Short mmCIF file of C-alpha atoms and ligand atoms in Angstrom, two decimals:
data_model
loop_
_atom_site.label_atom_id
_atom_site.label_comp_id
_atom_site.label_asym_id
_atom_site.label_seq_id
_atom_site.Cartn_x
_atom_site.Cartn_y
_atom_site.Cartn_z
CA MET R 1 -66.52 66.47 -60.21
CA LYS R 2 -66.54 62.80 -61.07
CA ASP R 3 -66.86 60.02 -58.52
CA THR R 4 -66.53 56.63 -60.15
CA PHE R 5 -66.75 53.00 -59.18
CA ARG R 6 -62.96 52.94 -59.06
CA HIS R 7 -62.87 55.77 -56.52
CA HIS R 8 -65.41 53.92 -54.45
CA GLY R 9 -63.19 50.82 -54.47
CA LEU R 10 -60.10 52.84 -53.48
CA ARG R 11 -62.09 54.33 -50.59
CA GLN R 12 -63.01 50.89 -49.31
CA GLN R 13 -59.30 49.99 -49.34
CA LEU R 14 -58.57 53.15 -47.35
CA VAL R 15 -61.28 52.19 -44.84
CA ASN R 16 -59.54 48.85 -44.37
CA VAL R 17 -56.19 50.57 -43.84
CA LEU R 18 -57.75 52.75 -41.12
CA LYS R 19 -59.37 49.70 -39.48
CA ASN R 20 -55.98 47.97 -39.44
CA LYS R 21 -54.48 51.04 -37.78
CA GLY R 22 -57.05 50.81 -34.98
CA ILE R 23 -59.99 53.00 -36.00
CA THR R 24 -63.21 51.31 -34.84
CA HIS R 25 -65.92 54.02 -34.89
CA THR R 26 -68.46 52.81 -37.47
CA GLY R 27 -69.76 56.32 -38.28
CA VAL R 28 -66.24 57.61 -38.93
CA LEU R 29 -65.36 54.62 -41.14
CA ALA R 30 -68.62 55.05 -43.04
CA ALA R 31 -67.83 58.74 -43.62
CA VAL R 32 -64.37 57.94 -45.01
CA GLY R 33 -65.98 55.29 -47.22
CA LYS R 34 -68.48 57.81 -48.56
CA ILE R 35 -66.70 61.17 -48.96
CA PRO R 36 -64.97 61.64 -52.35
CA ARG R 37 -61.61 62.79 -50.94
CA HIS R 38 -60.10 63.09 -54.42
CA LEU R 39 -62.43 66.04 -55.09
CA PHE R 40 -60.91 67.95 -52.16
CA MET R 41 -57.52 67.90 -53.91
CA ASP R 42 -56.36 69.24 -57.26
CA SER R 43 -57.19 66.72 -59.97
CA GLY R 44 -53.51 66.07 -60.77
CA PHE R 45 -53.19 64.32 -57.42
CA LEU R 46 -55.88 61.75 -58.04
CA ASN R 47 -53.56 58.83 -57.41
CA HIS R 48 -52.69 60.13 -53.95
CA ALA R 49 -56.21 60.81 -52.74
CA TYR R 50 -56.87 57.41 -51.23
CA GLN R 51 -53.47 56.78 -49.72
CA ASP R 52 -53.22 57.39 -46.00
CA LYS R 53 -51.19 60.57 -46.48
CA ALA R 54 -51.47 64.31 -45.94
CA PHE R 55 -51.30 66.38 -49.13
CA PRO R 56 -50.77 70.04 -50.23
CA ILE R 57 -53.98 71.96 -50.95
CA GLY R 58 -52.47 75.35 -51.83
CA ALA R 59 -51.76 78.44 -49.70
CA ASP R 60 -49.00 76.40 -48.01
CA GLN R 61 -51.58 74.19 -46.32
CA THR R 62 -52.37 70.49 -46.35
CA ILE R 63 -55.37 68.20 -46.25
CA SER R 64 -54.80 66.10 -43.10
CA GLN R 65 -53.87 62.42 -43.32
CA PRO R 66 -57.03 60.26 -43.31
CA TYR R 67 -55.83 58.39 -40.20
CA THR R 68 -55.43 61.68 -38.34
CA VAL R 69 -58.91 62.85 -39.43
CA ALA R 70 -60.40 59.54 -38.29
CA PHE R 71 -58.45 59.50 -35.00
CA GLN R 72 -59.51 63.03 -34.06
CA SER R 73 -63.13 62.48 -35.17
CA GLU R 74 -63.38 59.31 -33.08
CA LEU R 75 -62.11 61.16 -29.99
CA MET R 76 -64.82 63.80 -30.33
CA GLN R 77 -67.59 61.23 -29.63
CA ILE R 78 -70.07 63.09 -31.82
CA LYS R 79 -73.79 62.38 -31.57
CA PRO R 80 -76.24 63.60 -34.23
CA GLY R 81 -77.25 67.19 -33.49
CA HIS R 82 -74.07 68.01 -31.52
CA LYS R 83 -72.81 71.54 -31.90
CA VAL R 84 -69.21 71.29 -33.05
CA LEU R 85 -66.47 73.86 -33.69
CA GLU R 86 -63.59 73.17 -36.07
CA ILE R 87 -60.47 75.35 -36.18
CA GLY R 88 -58.77 75.17 -39.61
CA THR R 89 -61.35 74.45 -42.31
CA GLY R 90 -58.67 73.99 -44.99
CA SER R 91 -59.95 71.80 -47.81
CA GLY R 92 -63.18 71.06 -45.92
CA TYR R 93 -62.56 67.30 -45.79
CA GLN R 94 -62.66 67.13 -42.00
CA THR R 95 -65.72 69.42 -42.09
CA ALA R 96 -67.44 66.92 -44.38
CA VAL R 97 -66.65 64.08 -41.97
CA LEU R 98 -68.22 66.09 -39.12
CA CYS R 99 -71.31 66.75 -41.28
CA GLU R 100 -71.59 63.02 -42.07
CA LEU R 101 -71.56 62.31 -38.33
CA GLY R 102 -74.65 64.51 -38.01
CA ALA R 103 -72.98 67.44 -36.26
CA LYS R 104 -74.01 71.08 -36.61
CA VAL R 105 -70.64 72.35 -37.74
CA TYR R 106 -69.07 75.78 -37.28
CA SER R 107 -65.63 76.00 -38.86
CA ILE R 108 -63.05 78.80 -38.83
CA GLU R 109 -60.30 79.36 -41.44
CA ARG R 110 -57.70 82.14 -41.34
CA GLN R 111 -56.59 81.91 -45.00
CA ASN R 112 -58.99 83.91 -47.13
CA GLU R 113 -58.16 82.01 -50.32
CA LEU R 114 -59.02 78.64 -48.74
CA PHE R 115 -62.03 80.07 -46.93
CA LYS R 116 -63.53 81.27 -50.22
CA LYS R 117 -62.69 78.12 -52.17
CA THR R 118 -64.06 75.73 -49.53
CA SER R 119 -67.18 77.85 -48.90
CA LYS R 120 -68.11 77.40 -52.56
CA PHE R 121 -67.04 73.78 -52.80
CA LEU R 122 -68.74 72.06 -49.82
CA PRO R 123 -72.35 72.88 -50.83
CA LYS R 124 -71.62 71.48 -54.31
CA LEU R 125 -71.08 68.10 -52.63
CA GLY R 126 -74.21 68.56 -50.54
CA TYR R 127 -72.41 69.47 -47.30
CA ARG R 128 -73.95 72.38 -45.44
CA PRO R 129 -72.06 73.32 -42.31
CA LYS R 130 -74.03 75.72 -40.07
CA LYS R 131 -71.41 78.39 -40.63
CA LEU R 132 -67.97 78.80 -42.21
CA ILE R 133 -66.10 81.74 -40.74
CA PHE R 134 -63.12 83.70 -42.03
CA GLY R 135 -61.33 84.48 -38.78
CA ASP R 136 -58.81 83.57 -36.15
CA GLY R 137 -59.37 80.24 -34.44
CA TYR R 138 -57.31 81.21 -31.39
CA ILE R 139 -60.32 83.14 -30.11
CA GLY R 140 -62.88 80.43 -30.94
CA LEU R 141 -66.47 81.48 -31.58
CA LYS R 142 -67.97 83.01 -28.46
CA ALA R 143 -71.24 83.98 -30.14
CA GLU R 144 -72.14 80.31 -30.74
CA ALA R 145 -70.62 78.79 -27.58
CA PRO R 146 -70.89 76.45 -25.75
CA PHE R 147 -69.95 73.50 -27.96
CA ASP R 148 -70.25 69.75 -27.45
CA SER R 149 -66.82 69.37 -28.95
CA ILE R 150 -64.04 71.40 -30.55
CA ILE R 151 -61.41 70.10 -32.96
CA VAL R 152 -58.19 71.93 -33.89
CA THR R 153 -56.68 70.73 -37.17
CA ALA R 154 -53.40 72.68 -36.99
CA GLY R 155 -50.49 72.38 -34.55
CA ALA R 156 -51.07 74.69 -31.59
CA PRO R 157 -47.97 75.98 -29.73
CA PHE R 158 -50.19 76.21 -26.63
CA VAL R 159 -53.83 75.53 -25.71
CA PRO R 160 -55.88 78.66 -26.42
CA ARG R 161 -57.90 79.51 -23.27
CA PRO R 162 -61.06 80.57 -25.16
CA LEU R 163 -61.39 77.08 -26.63
CA LEU R 164 -61.50 75.49 -23.17
CA SER R 165 -64.00 78.05 -21.92
CA GLN R 166 -66.28 77.54 -24.95
CA LEU R 167 -66.88 73.85 -24.12
CA LYS R 168 -70.08 72.58 -22.51
CA ILE R 169 -69.69 70.70 -19.23
CA GLY R 170 -68.88 67.21 -20.51
CA GLY R 171 -67.59 68.74 -23.75
CA ARG R 172 -64.40 67.59 -25.49
CA LEU R 173 -61.50 69.53 -27.03
CA VAL R 174 -59.21 67.57 -29.37
CA ILE R 175 -56.06 69.54 -30.07
CA PRO R 176 -52.53 68.74 -31.30
CA VAL R 177 -50.15 70.68 -29.04
CA GLY R 178 -46.50 71.43 -29.78
CA ASP R 179 -44.12 73.21 -32.14
CA ASP R 180 -42.25 70.81 -34.47
CA VAL R 181 -44.06 67.68 -33.34
CA GLN R 182 -47.46 67.78 -31.67
CA ILE R 183 -48.97 65.64 -28.95
CA MET R 184 -52.63 64.88 -29.65
CA THR R 185 -54.34 66.08 -26.50
CA LEU R 186 -57.92 65.51 -25.31
CA PHE R 187 -59.49 67.79 -22.72
CA VAL R 188 -62.85 66.84 -21.20
CA ARG R 189 -64.63 69.58 -19.26
CA LYS R 190 -65.70 68.14 -15.90
CA GLY R 191 -66.88 71.36 -14.29
CA PRO R 192 -66.73 75.14 -14.75
CA LYS R 193 -63.02 75.11 -13.94
CA GLU R 194 -62.13 71.42 -14.04
CA PHE R 195 -60.65 69.70 -17.07
CA GLU R 196 -59.43 66.16 -17.48
CA LYS R 197 -56.43 65.92 -19.82
CA GLU R 198 -55.24 62.90 -21.79
CA GLU R 199 -52.25 62.70 -24.17
CA LEU R 200 -52.60 60.39 -27.14
CA GLY R 201 -49.36 60.23 -29.10
CA GLU R 202 -47.35 62.22 -31.63
CA PHE R 203 -48.64 63.77 -34.84
CA ARG R 204 -47.40 66.38 -37.30
CA PHE R 205 -49.52 69.31 -38.43
CA VAL R 206 -48.99 72.64 -40.18
CA PRO R 207 -48.87 75.37 -37.53
CA LEU R 208 -51.83 77.17 -36.01
CA LEU R 209 -50.96 80.76 -36.92
CA GLU R 210 -51.94 83.95 -35.13
CA ASP R 211 -54.48 86.25 -36.75
CA LYS R 212 -56.03 85.94 -40.19
CA ASN R 213 -54.65 86.76 -43.64
N1 SAH O 1 -59.15 70.32 -41.59
C1 SAH O 1 -58.33 70.60 -42.74
C2 SAH O 1 -56.86 70.67 -42.37
C3 SAH O 1 -56.18 71.81 -43.01
S1 SAH O 1 -54.56 72.17 -42.43
C4 SAH O 1 -58.60 69.62 -43.87
O1 SAH O 1 -59.23 68.59 -43.62
O2 SAH O 1 -58.23 69.88 -45.01
C5 SAH O 1 -54.86 73.36 -41.16
C6 SAH O 1 -55.66 74.58 -41.52
O3 SAH O 1 -55.68 75.46 -40.39
C7 SAH O 1 -55.09 75.41 -42.67
O4 SAH O 1 -56.07 75.59 -43.66
C8 SAH O 1 -54.71 76.73 -42.00
O5 SAH O 1 -54.85 77.86 -42.86
C9 SAH O 1 -55.66 76.80 -40.84
N2 SAH O 1 -55.26 77.66 -39.74
C10 SAH O 1 -54.01 77.87 -39.24
N3 SAH O 1 -54.06 78.74 -38.20
C11 SAH O 1 -55.38 79.07 -38.03
C12 SAH O 1 -56.08 79.93 -37.11
N4 SAH O 1 -55.46 80.64 -36.17
N5 SAH O 1 -57.43 80.03 -37.24
C13 SAH O 1 -58.11 79.32 -38.19
N6 SAH O 1 -57.48 78.51 -39.08
C14 SAH O 1 -56.14 78.38 -39.00
#
């Protein structure tokens, strides 16, 4: 669990890469500059941790590309104290970014192995999401709804209805939609039954799978 001066330097380089790719949100850039991403990956992959690339984290899953994490986080428009739901905890890196932004984070993971690993790991780094849940993100988290924003970090073949209905009025859902390639899609809830939809380009994610395992 080492975080050295060298890691710090590599993170600043990564922050510059993200700035050059168009990320402007100062809180998001600060989070990327602070979170030791190399610790969210197996130690053998140290040299890859601060490249702008997705990477395997076990159980056939990946830690999202830093640009994707930053892009989605920026779209959420998080304010300190916001109640936020994440679907696909994975390594917990995105969860840590949400914590750094001051959100009260609820995060759901369907892979038990990752759920257990990340539940133990995040507090070691000082990150305390409100709740990590082993469950199926397709149904959201009705007990804690409504949310200021919801982020889906796996490719969804369709937009799960419960996620739209668990948003506050004014709330934002950021979700990559599609099978092989996904279109990053932003929904803003304008009224009980009104949603504004915006499509923001192509991304590639591992699939959002039905049910837990
Ligand atoms: N946010 C993660 C990205 C992990 S990849 C990170 O920063 O590391 C996507 C994750 O979504 C995987 O861990 C996968 O197991 C999980 N996932 C897939 N389908 C799901 C579902 N229906 N409910 C909850 N999690 C799901």
